[in-house]
Amino acid sequence: MSNVFIWIMCVSILVIGVGLWALALKIPAYRKGIMIVYASFQLFYLLWRVTSTIPITSIDGTFFGLLLVFTEIFSFLQTAVFILLFSKEKKISQEVVFSYDFVPKVDIFIATYNEEVELLEKTVVAAKLAKYPEDKKVIYLCDDGNRVEIKELAKKWSIQYLSRPNHKGAKAGNLNYGLMHSKGELIVTMDADMMMKPNFLKEIIPFFQDEKMGFVQTPQAFHNPDVFQHNLYVESNVRNDQDFFMRFLQPAKNKFNAVIYVGSNAVFRRTALESVNGFVTDVITEDMATGLLIQNKGWKSEFLNKVLATGLSPETFQELIKQRVRWAKGNIQVFKKYSPRKLNHLNSIQKLLYMDGVHYWFFGIYHFLYLMFPIVSVLFGVQVVETPSSIFLPIWLVSYILSNLVFSSVAGKEFRPMWASVAELAIFPHIALAVFLELIGQKTKTFAVTTKGQTIDKTTFHWRMMIVQLGFLILSLLSLGIIGIKMIVNPVQVLIYWALPLFWLSYNILCLIGALHISVDRKRYKNQLVPCNSKAVLKNKQNEVPITIIKIHAEKAVIKVNNDFGFSIKVGEEYIMEVEKGLLIPVCILKSSHPSQTKRYSVKVKELDKQTYLSFFEYLDQLNTKRFKKRETDYKRPVYHLTIGYYMAKLKIKKALNV
């Protein structure tokens, strides 16, 4: 094929793809069109790669050339499953209406091990506020830490306290102990930091009118910025890194009765759990295994795509890695113990989706290879592709752009693949090692609890955990420099033979820089003040002071005295703050929040009685919900946010602190 023909073909296919993608954004039915174009072109691309581009003149070239092709094939398999998931029309949601005749007894399990009382109390109160007949709802605080203060917390809120004599089976064993000591027809599992909304039970319970319904899962959503959002200064520009799985992949899996149980925010039928002997205890991802076995028993599962509970995502880079390593190892453990051959009651699509979920965790190995190939090509002169860049680059670019368009046709403006690459590059060596060790038999049995609700009082660069990324960045920059020298000497040769590694290295360098920024933990505080900006009144025996609540959380608030009020507030004075009609919060004036802003003050919330605490908690929950719904996003400029935007945001925050 001549260069001109190849370029004309590639441009034509790209124009068709872009046109279908533009239509798909407005009319979802056209999504299948862009998927067919991509799949057809990708099959042509891979066939061409296998038959025409693998070097055969040297052993090292053949080895690395074959390795690259195999990596591309396995990567395409993941995209093929993605196409399968989203090519099928949405599952028609059954209309479920809460029936007064269907009010089964519900047991709510809040699993805890070492979480602070303050964090747990919010979860307990949220469960207390869940709208459901009180005589049909029992809350269990399942404490695997055997702590006196947690027992007192349960007593304070008049809920059940369970603490077992041993800790076998970690979280799964803890939940099974709860099963043994409860009688409800339905079981709710909540993590210690997950606070359910008041309508949690009302929304989910009706699904169990279907006697074959085994469990219903809802999304895990987070009211704090995750490590990626926080450390990259992109909380308002990028969605939580789990959102795509929770809000897009899970509903897609729901079409095939292949929903994954994620450990919290779910409701089970007791008999479904009993049919698989309770929560699985011999793997560290007990949630995934439990849901899988229930589906294998023929029970239905449902994903209700509504945010009915919010919690805390990991707040430090180290905790993030600990969590993801546990997930990666757990997936390999589940696959080794429950191979598709053993799950003989799952249909072929369920098995395929299950294997694809496990396959995802090989991304650490794939990223290692994709970072290595251009470096090997430039630094060591290994020819990994036996085709000039002037031919290879347009064909590869069409494949790459079409894959991005397929993803975008599903996610719209919600996500960008580059953000996923950056997030995965931040943790890929740890994931690759974890998967490798599990594959060779070094099984991890210990369940590592992710610490939540932390205060980080200093900025920390975890460079030891980023040695591999730093090494790849240095080698990539060196390789790019060599191409730069070649370009000065002979720019035509670079365009013909080195355009592909030039593009590849530039992309890798940009993503690696973003990944390194993620590993720099910024300061953050356990109790984040929630923006409020609502009118309120401070009252004592002598005065009523009109104020605006700027920010607020359960223990503190920042207030501003209205400009037209001349009364001066003194530090140490106590007031009743009426945040809304009937909600009276006792507070103490701590200090002026800033010397130049004398009308702004920090106030401390004093100890509340139980009823006021419940009402105040509900008020704060409503604020968080509004904030969650109004969160603005802009995904058009990942390159900017990973480079100049990162430092601009950092400078902006620094200036704000020094005002």
XYZ file of C-alpha atoms in Angstrom, residues 41-583:
543
model
C -10.815 -1.270 11.926
C -9.131 -2.733 15.012
C -9.422 -6.270 13.654
C -7.847 -5.054 10.404
C -5.142 -3.261 12.405
C -4.279 -6.327 14.502
C -4.248 -8.617 11.453
C -1.920 -6.156 9.716
C 0.258 -5.964 12.821
C 0.621 -9.748 13.041
C 1.277 -10.344 9.345
C 3.249 -7.290 8.234
C 4.937 -5.365 11.051
C 6.772 -7.824 13.335
C 10.563 -7.585 12.861
C 12.162 -10.850 11.709
C 15.746 -9.715 11.097
C 16.886 -9.921 14.739
C 16.024 -12.043 17.761
C 15.548 -9.073 20.095
C 13.405 -7.254 17.521
C 11.211 -10.317 17.007
C 10.859 -10.843 20.767
C 9.873 -7.259 21.579
C 7.778 -6.990 18.410
C 5.742 -10.078 19.334
C 5.458 -8.895 22.936
C 4.030 -5.559 21.782
C 1.518 -7.247 19.464
C 0.341 -9.621 22.197
C -0.045 -6.662 24.568
C -2.166 -4.846 21.990
C -4.314 -7.947 21.408
C -5.026 -8.397 25.110
C -5.771 -4.679 25.444
C -8.257 -4.970 22.586
C -9.979 -7.863 24.363
C -10.825 -5.465 27.191
C -12.229 -2.964 24.701
C -14.221 -5.746 23.009
C -15.917 -6.569 26.315
C -16.559 -2.854 26.808
C -18.308 -2.790 23.424
C -20.360 -5.842 24.406
C -21.443 -4.152 27.625
C -22.566 -0.920 26.043
C -23.903 -2.175 22.721
C -26.881 -3.762 24.450
C -29.792 -1.514 25.230
C -30.340 -0.487 28.826
C -32.077 -2.958 31.069
C -35.702 -1.962 31.450
C -35.977 -1.103 35.127
C -38.922 -2.748 36.716
C -41.310 -0.324 38.300
C -41.088 -1.056 41.989
C -43.429 0.669 44.370
C -43.190 0.402 48.114
C -46.098 -1.699 49.273
C -47.476 -1.353 52.774
C -48.099 -5.096 52.672
C -44.420 -5.793 52.032
C -42.428 -4.666 55.052
C -39.864 -7.373 55.807
C -37.633 -7.231 58.852
C -34.302 -5.604 58.044
C -30.992 -5.972 59.865
C -28.425 -3.230 59.227
C -24.826 -4.374 59.769
C -22.234 -1.622 60.287
C -18.861 -3.360 60.175
C -16.039 -1.725 62.123
C -12.546 -2.644 63.213
C -10.426 0.372 64.197
C -12.387 3.433 63.026
C -12.811 6.421 65.328
C -15.966 6.911 67.363
C -16.625 10.256 65.692
C -16.683 8.699 62.234
C -18.785 5.722 63.338
C -21.318 7.877 65.116
C -22.227 9.628 61.882
C -22.809 6.262 60.202
C -24.947 5.086 63.119
C -27.022 8.268 63.128
C -27.551 7.997 59.359
C -28.886 4.465 59.852
C -31.156 5.707 62.645
C -32.549 8.346 60.266
C -33.367 5.782 57.560
C -37.107 5.876 56.989
C -38.567 2.477 57.836
C -40.910 1.142 60.522
C -38.900 1.064 63.755
C -40.244 -2.343 64.769
C -38.974 -3.777 61.455
C -35.454 -2.315 61.568
C -32.566 -3.431 63.794
C -29.123 -1.805 63.633
C -26.070 -3.865 64.603
C -22.686 -2.329 65.297
C -20.406 -5.254 64.425
C -17.186 -4.385 66.229
C -14.160 -6.520 65.381
C -12.011 -4.331 67.596
C -13.709 -5.322 70.892
C -13.651 -1.709 72.075
C -15.413 -0.350 75.134
C -16.020 3.060 73.536
C -17.827 1.435 70.591
C -20.014 -0.553 72.970
C -20.870 2.714 74.725
C -21.668 4.301 71.358
C -24.135 1.494 70.626
C -25.713 1.991 74.043
C -25.959 5.754 73.522
C -27.984 5.309 70.337
C -29.944 2.262 71.519
C -28.654 -0.123 68.854
C -27.290 -3.659 69.073
C -23.590 -4.262 69.754
C -21.831 -7.418 68.551
C -18.239 -8.393 69.248
C -16.972 -11.896 68.495
C -14.395 -13.874 70.483
C -11.999 -14.231 67.512
C -11.265 -12.397 64.287
C -11.193 -15.267 61.788
C -12.249 -14.302 58.303
C -11.721 -10.564 58.911
C -14.647 -8.446 57.669
C -16.486 -11.432 56.139
C -16.200 -13.335 59.411
C -17.468 -10.291 61.269
C -20.533 -10.108 59.028
C -21.140 -13.852 59.370
C -21.123 -13.451 63.150
C -23.810 -10.825 62.670
C -25.824 -13.303 60.578
C -25.649 -15.848 63.381
C -26.998 -13.343 65.925
C -29.773 -11.716 63.902
C -33.075 -12.787 62.375
C -34.031 -10.219 59.727
C -35.222 -11.368 56.326
C -32.993 -8.784 54.651
C -29.422 -7.819 55.513
C -27.904 -4.393 54.839
C -24.095 -4.141 54.783
C -22.550 -0.734 55.432
C -18.891 0.183 55.856
C -17.982 2.198 58.923
C -17.718 5.449 56.942
C -20.746 4.988 54.659
C -23.720 7.117 55.686
C -27.022 6.049 54.160
C -29.575 8.593 53.008
C -32.982 8.638 54.737
C -34.597 7.042 51.659
C -32.056 4.190 51.415
C -34.401 1.413 52.547
C -37.515 2.862 50.923
C -35.775 2.818 47.526
C -34.248 -0.663 47.760
C -36.601 -2.905 49.750
C -39.352 -3.025 47.062
C -36.998 -4.952 44.727
C -37.235 -7.905 47.100
C -40.894 -8.373 46.275
C -39.334 -10.517 43.548
C -38.655 -13.755 45.446
C -35.634 -14.530 43.252
C -33.880 -11.250 44.077
C -30.667 -12.152 45.886
C -29.078 -8.740 46.418
C -29.349 -5.109 45.357
C -26.240 -2.966 45.061
C -26.115 0.844 44.959
C -23.125 3.053 44.016
C -20.391 3.932 46.437
C -20.154 7.720 46.314
C -17.792 9.934 48.283
C -18.239 13.361 49.818
C -14.503 13.978 50.109
C -12.124 14.423 47.166
C -10.114 11.293 46.441
C -6.315 11.227 46.276
C -6.262 11.944 42.533
C -8.647 14.889 42.776
C -7.065 16.379 45.893
C -3.375 16.010 45.055
C -3.824 17.204 41.456
C -5.984 20.211 42.488
C -8.791 19.015 40.182
C -11.666 18.288 42.560
C -14.029 20.439 40.487
C -12.626 19.269 37.144
C -12.394 15.491 37.433
C -14.825 12.887 38.717
C -13.852 10.472 41.487
C -11.727 7.706 39.956
C -14.301 5.056 40.955
C -17.244 6.910 39.432
C -16.964 5.350 35.986
C -17.105 1.850 37.431
C -19.916 2.717 39.830
C -22.099 4.852 37.575
C -21.430 3.348 34.114
C -19.912 -0.156 34.280
C -22.123 -1.472 37.063
C -25.387 -0.476 35.299
C -24.003 -2.070 32.112
C -23.216 -5.314 33.961
C -26.714 -5.151 35.400
C -28.097 -5.915 31.931
C -26.556 -9.386 32.197
C -27.261 -10.090 35.898
C -23.539 -9.625 36.536
C -23.546 -6.835 39.133
C -20.521 -6.878 41.434
C -21.103 -6.646 45.168
C -18.664 -3.998 46.394
C -18.826 -4.570 50.151
C -21.129 -1.770 51.226
C -24.349 0.047 50.330
C -26.040 -3.253 49.486
C -29.036 -5.261 50.699
C -29.166 -9.085 50.693
C -31.886 -11.629 51.118
C -30.870 -13.773 54.075
C -31.794 -16.996 52.291
C -29.537 -16.010 49.364
C -26.617 -15.586 51.758
C -27.444 -18.849 53.489
C -27.474 -20.642 50.127
C -23.738 -19.894 49.785
C -22.944 -20.418 53.493
C -22.727 -16.713 54.245
C -20.057 -14.202 53.267
C -16.977 -15.821 51.733
C -14.066 -15.842 54.202
C -11.108 -17.419 52.386
C -10.282 -14.546 50.016
C -9.485 -10.920 50.809
C -12.149 -9.568 48.440
C -15.024 -11.309 50.177
C -17.532 -8.947 48.591
C -16.793 -9.844 44.976
C -16.740 -13.582 45.768
C -19.974 -13.494 47.762
C -21.945 -11.749 45.022
C -20.492 -14.081 42.397
C -21.499 -17.234 44.276
C -25.005 -15.904 44.888
C -25.431 -15.283 41.156
C -24.059 -18.765 40.460
C -26.825 -20.167 42.659
C -29.371 -18.659 40.293
C -30.343 -15.620 42.342
C -31.007 -12.307 40.633
C -28.995 -9.181 41.338
C -29.896 -5.567 40.696
C -27.930 -2.335 40.486
C -29.920 0.717 41.527
C -28.037 3.647 40.007
C -28.921 6.211 42.665
C -26.625 7.746 45.260
C -28.254 6.473 48.452
C -25.158 6.574 50.673
C -21.908 8.521 50.762
C -18.639 7.868 52.522
C -14.926 8.573 52.520
C -12.453 7.599 49.830
C -8.800 6.935 50.845
C -7.134 10.199 51.801
C -3.425 9.409 51.454
C -1.420 7.950 48.614
C -0.214 5.093 50.815
C -3.770 4.151 51.831
C -4.861 4.292 48.203
C -2.141 1.844 47.178
C -2.971 -0.441 50.109
C -6.620 -0.515 49.039
C -5.941 -1.131 45.339
C -3.306 -3.803 46.031
C -5.885 -5.601 48.181
C -8.415 -5.420 45.366
C -5.899 -6.677 42.788
C -4.746 -9.593 44.939
C -8.308 -10.425 45.901
C -9.435 -10.625 42.274
C -6.631 -13.057 41.452
C -7.462 -15.110 44.558
C -11.138 -15.316 43.591
C -10.247 -16.347 40.041
C -7.887 -19.094 41.236
C -10.396 -20.453 43.746
C -13.551 -20.021 41.661
C -12.536 -20.580 38.063
C -15.260 -20.172 35.419
C -15.264 -23.952 35.047
C -16.409 -24.329 38.662
C -19.128 -21.686 38.315
C -21.198 -23.985 36.135
C -24.510 -22.190 36.684
C -23.328 -18.855 35.304
C -24.077 -18.235 31.643
C -21.305 -17.548 29.136
C -21.732 -13.742 29.269
C -21.585 -13.705 33.076
C -18.382 -15.758 32.963
C -16.883 -13.475 30.331
C -17.646 -10.353 32.380
C -16.263 -12.007 35.491
C -13.002 -12.881 33.703
C -12.809 -9.374 32.231
C -13.087 -7.906 35.735
C -10.100 -10.009 36.780
C -8.253 -9.202 33.557
C -8.511 -5.468 34.314
C -6.033 -5.837 37.172
C -3.295 -6.779 34.716
C -3.139 -3.091 33.776
C -0.007 -2.756 35.888
C 1.824 -5.210 33.637
C 0.469 -3.586 30.472
C 1.545 -0.097 31.584
C 5.026 -1.407 32.338
C 5.297 -2.761 28.806
C 3.839 0.332 27.113
C 6.344 2.515 28.963
C 9.207 0.189 28.091
C 8.709 -0.268 24.319
C 9.592 3.268 23.074
C 12.572 3.428 25.454
C 13.919 0.098 24.198
C 13.416 1.282 20.639
C 15.268 4.602 21.046
C 17.956 3.879 23.653
C 18.884 0.364 22.600
C 18.072 0.527 18.915
C 15.648 -2.398 19.057
C 13.218 -2.286 16.162
C 9.858 -3.261 17.662
C 7.881 -2.393 14.509
C 9.213 -3.168 11.033
C 7.320 -0.375 9.306
C 8.255 3.286 8.757
C 6.450 5.709 11.069
C 5.012 7.487 8.033
C 2.941 4.329 7.403
C 2.508 3.007 10.931
C 1.619 6.281 12.648
C -1.581 7.160 10.713
C -2.958 3.625 11.063
C -2.136 3.482 14.756
C -3.500 6.990 15.332
C -6.847 6.067 13.773
C -7.011 3.011 16.036
C -6.167 5.122 19.090
C -8.585 7.957 18.242
C -11.446 5.570 17.447
C -10.983 3.778 20.775
C -11.221 7.140 22.532
C -14.343 8.023 20.556
C -15.982 4.728 21.557
C -15.261 5.495 25.198
C -16.504 9.067 24.818
C -19.708 7.905 23.092
C -20.558 6.088 26.324
C -19.244 8.522 28.936
C -19.870 11.772 27.049
C -18.040 14.646 28.744
C -17.980 12.845 32.061
C -14.560 11.210 31.686
C -11.376 11.309 29.615
C -9.149 8.245 29.012
C -6.023 10.290 29.790
C -7.187 10.774 33.389
C -7.526 6.995 33.723
C -3.998 6.537 32.339
C -2.570 9.001 34.849
C -4.418 7.404 37.762
C -3.255 3.917 36.778
C 0.348 5.021 36.183
C 0.476 6.361 39.752
C 0.001 2.853 41.148
C 0.923 0.448 38.339
C 4.205 -1.020 39.755
C 2.482 -1.985 43.018
C -0.453 -3.545 41.163
C 1.822 -5.420 38.745
C 3.865 -6.862 41.625
C 0.747 -7.805 43.595
C -0.773 -9.629 40.610
C 2.513 -11.411 39.849
C 2.969 -12.599 43.443
C -0.591 -13.906 43.610
C -0.179 -15.704 40.297
C 2.921 -17.565 41.499
C 1.208 -18.582 44.721
C 2.264 -16.053 47.348
C -1.269 -15.676 48.662
C -2.170 -12.807 50.976
C -4.677 -13.833 53.630
C -4.586 -10.705 55.767
C -7.394 -8.217 55.225
C -5.839 -4.729 55.301
C -8.331 -2.143 56.527
C -8.209 1.206 54.709
C -7.810 4.036 57.214
C -10.434 6.774 56.820
C -10.999 10.185 58.379
C -7.366 11.298 58.589
C -5.769 14.696 59.083
C -2.649 15.370 56.993
C -0.780 18.302 58.472
C 2.129 18.462 56.042
C 2.841 17.947 52.347
C 4.667 14.681 51.646
C 6.223 13.363 48.423
C 6.220 9.556 48.549
C 9.224 9.245 46.261
C 10.188 5.775 47.495
C 6.860 4.477 46.257
C 7.482 6.159 42.889
C 10.986 4.879 42.113
C 9.794 2.933 39.079
C 7.864 5.913 37.674
C 10.831 8.217 38.285
C 13.098 5.772 36.469
C 10.748 5.565 33.497
C 10.421 9.363 33.414
C 14.207 9.835 33.301
C 14.627 7.203 30.578
C 11.717 8.628 28.587
C 13.150 12.164 28.776
C 16.555 10.833 27.702
C 14.950 9.007 24.774
C 13.030 12.135 23.789
C 16.260 14.114 23.927
C 17.940 11.672 21.552
C 15.063 12.039 19.083
C 15.377 15.820 19.452
C 19.043 15.634 18.455
C 18.155 13.435 15.496
C 15.534 15.979 14.457
C 18.142 18.768 14.417
C 20.474 16.644 12.307
C 17.892 15.179 9.918
C 14.271 16.286 10.464
C 12.964 14.338 7.432
C 14.326 11.051 8.798
C 12.692 11.724 12.166
C 9.301 12.269 10.546
C 9.654 9.051 8.538
C 11.123 6.720 11.164
C 10.773 8.324 14.589
C 7.368 10.047 14.600
C 5.683 7.165 16.467
C 8.167 6.986 19.398
C 8.152 10.813 19.498
C 4.384 10.867 20.022
C 4.468 7.835 22.328
C 7.216 9.213 24.567
C 5.559 12.639 24.802
C 2.280 11.081 25.945
C 4.047 8.834 28.472
C 6.059 11.741 29.900
C 2.962 13.874 30.380
C 1.100 11.063 32.142
C 4.115 10.190 34.304
C 4.418 13.808 35.455
C 0.756 13.722 36.461
C 1.285 10.398 38.245
C 4.197 11.844 40.232
C 2.034 14.798 41.281
C -0.567 12.354 42.600
C 2.017 10.883 44.970
C 2.504 14.285 46.652
C -0.012 14.208 49.507
C -1.377 17.681 50.210
C -2.604 18.861 53.571
C -6.173 17.911 54.351
C -8.336 17.882 57.426
C -10.540 15.239 58.989
C -13.561 17.509 59.159
C -13.848 19.380 55.891
C -16.027 22.479 56.142
C -18.970 22.290 53.752
C -19.887 25.497 51.869
C -23.232 26.721 53.160
C -23.843 30.470 52.575
C -27.210 30.459 54.318
C -28.801 33.064 56.582
C -28.976 32.327 60.310
C -29.244 34.071 63.684
C -27.058 34.087 66.797
C -29.084 34.454 69.982
C -28.367 35.031 73.641
C -30.286 36.746 76.438
C -29.316 40.241 75.298
C -29.082 40.127 71.526
C -30.071 38.507 68.251
C -27.298 38.830 65.677
C -28.133 38.198 61.998
C -25.334 36.203 60.376
C -24.457 34.226 57.282
C -23.022 30.719 57.755
C -20.157 30.556 55.255
C -19.007 26.984 55.950
C -20.020 24.356 58.457
C -19.466 20.809 59.705
C -20.485 18.797 62.750
C -18.006 20.500 65.113
C -17.299 23.923 63.693
C -18.604 26.715 61.483
C -17.305 29.899 59.868
C -19.812 32.753 60.139
C -20.037 36.332 58.952
C -21.918 39.050 60.815
C -24.174 40.913 58.383
C -22.721 44.279 57.353
C -25.710 46.347 58.480
C -25.446 45.116 62.052
C -23.148 47.121 64.275
C -23.004 44.754 67.248
C -19.541 43.398 68.078
C -19.140 39.694 68.934
C -16.548 38.778 71.557
C -14.364 35.679 71.587
C -15.493 33.194 74.242
C -19.142 34.230 74.247
C -21.771 31.508 73.982
C -24.809 31.724 71.721
C -27.595 29.653 70.287
C -27.248 29.517 66.504
C -30.569 29.049 64.741
C -29.428 27.521 61.440
C -32.993 26.999 60.240
C -36.426 27.227 61.823
C -36.556 24.992 64.877
C -32.926 23.843 64.632
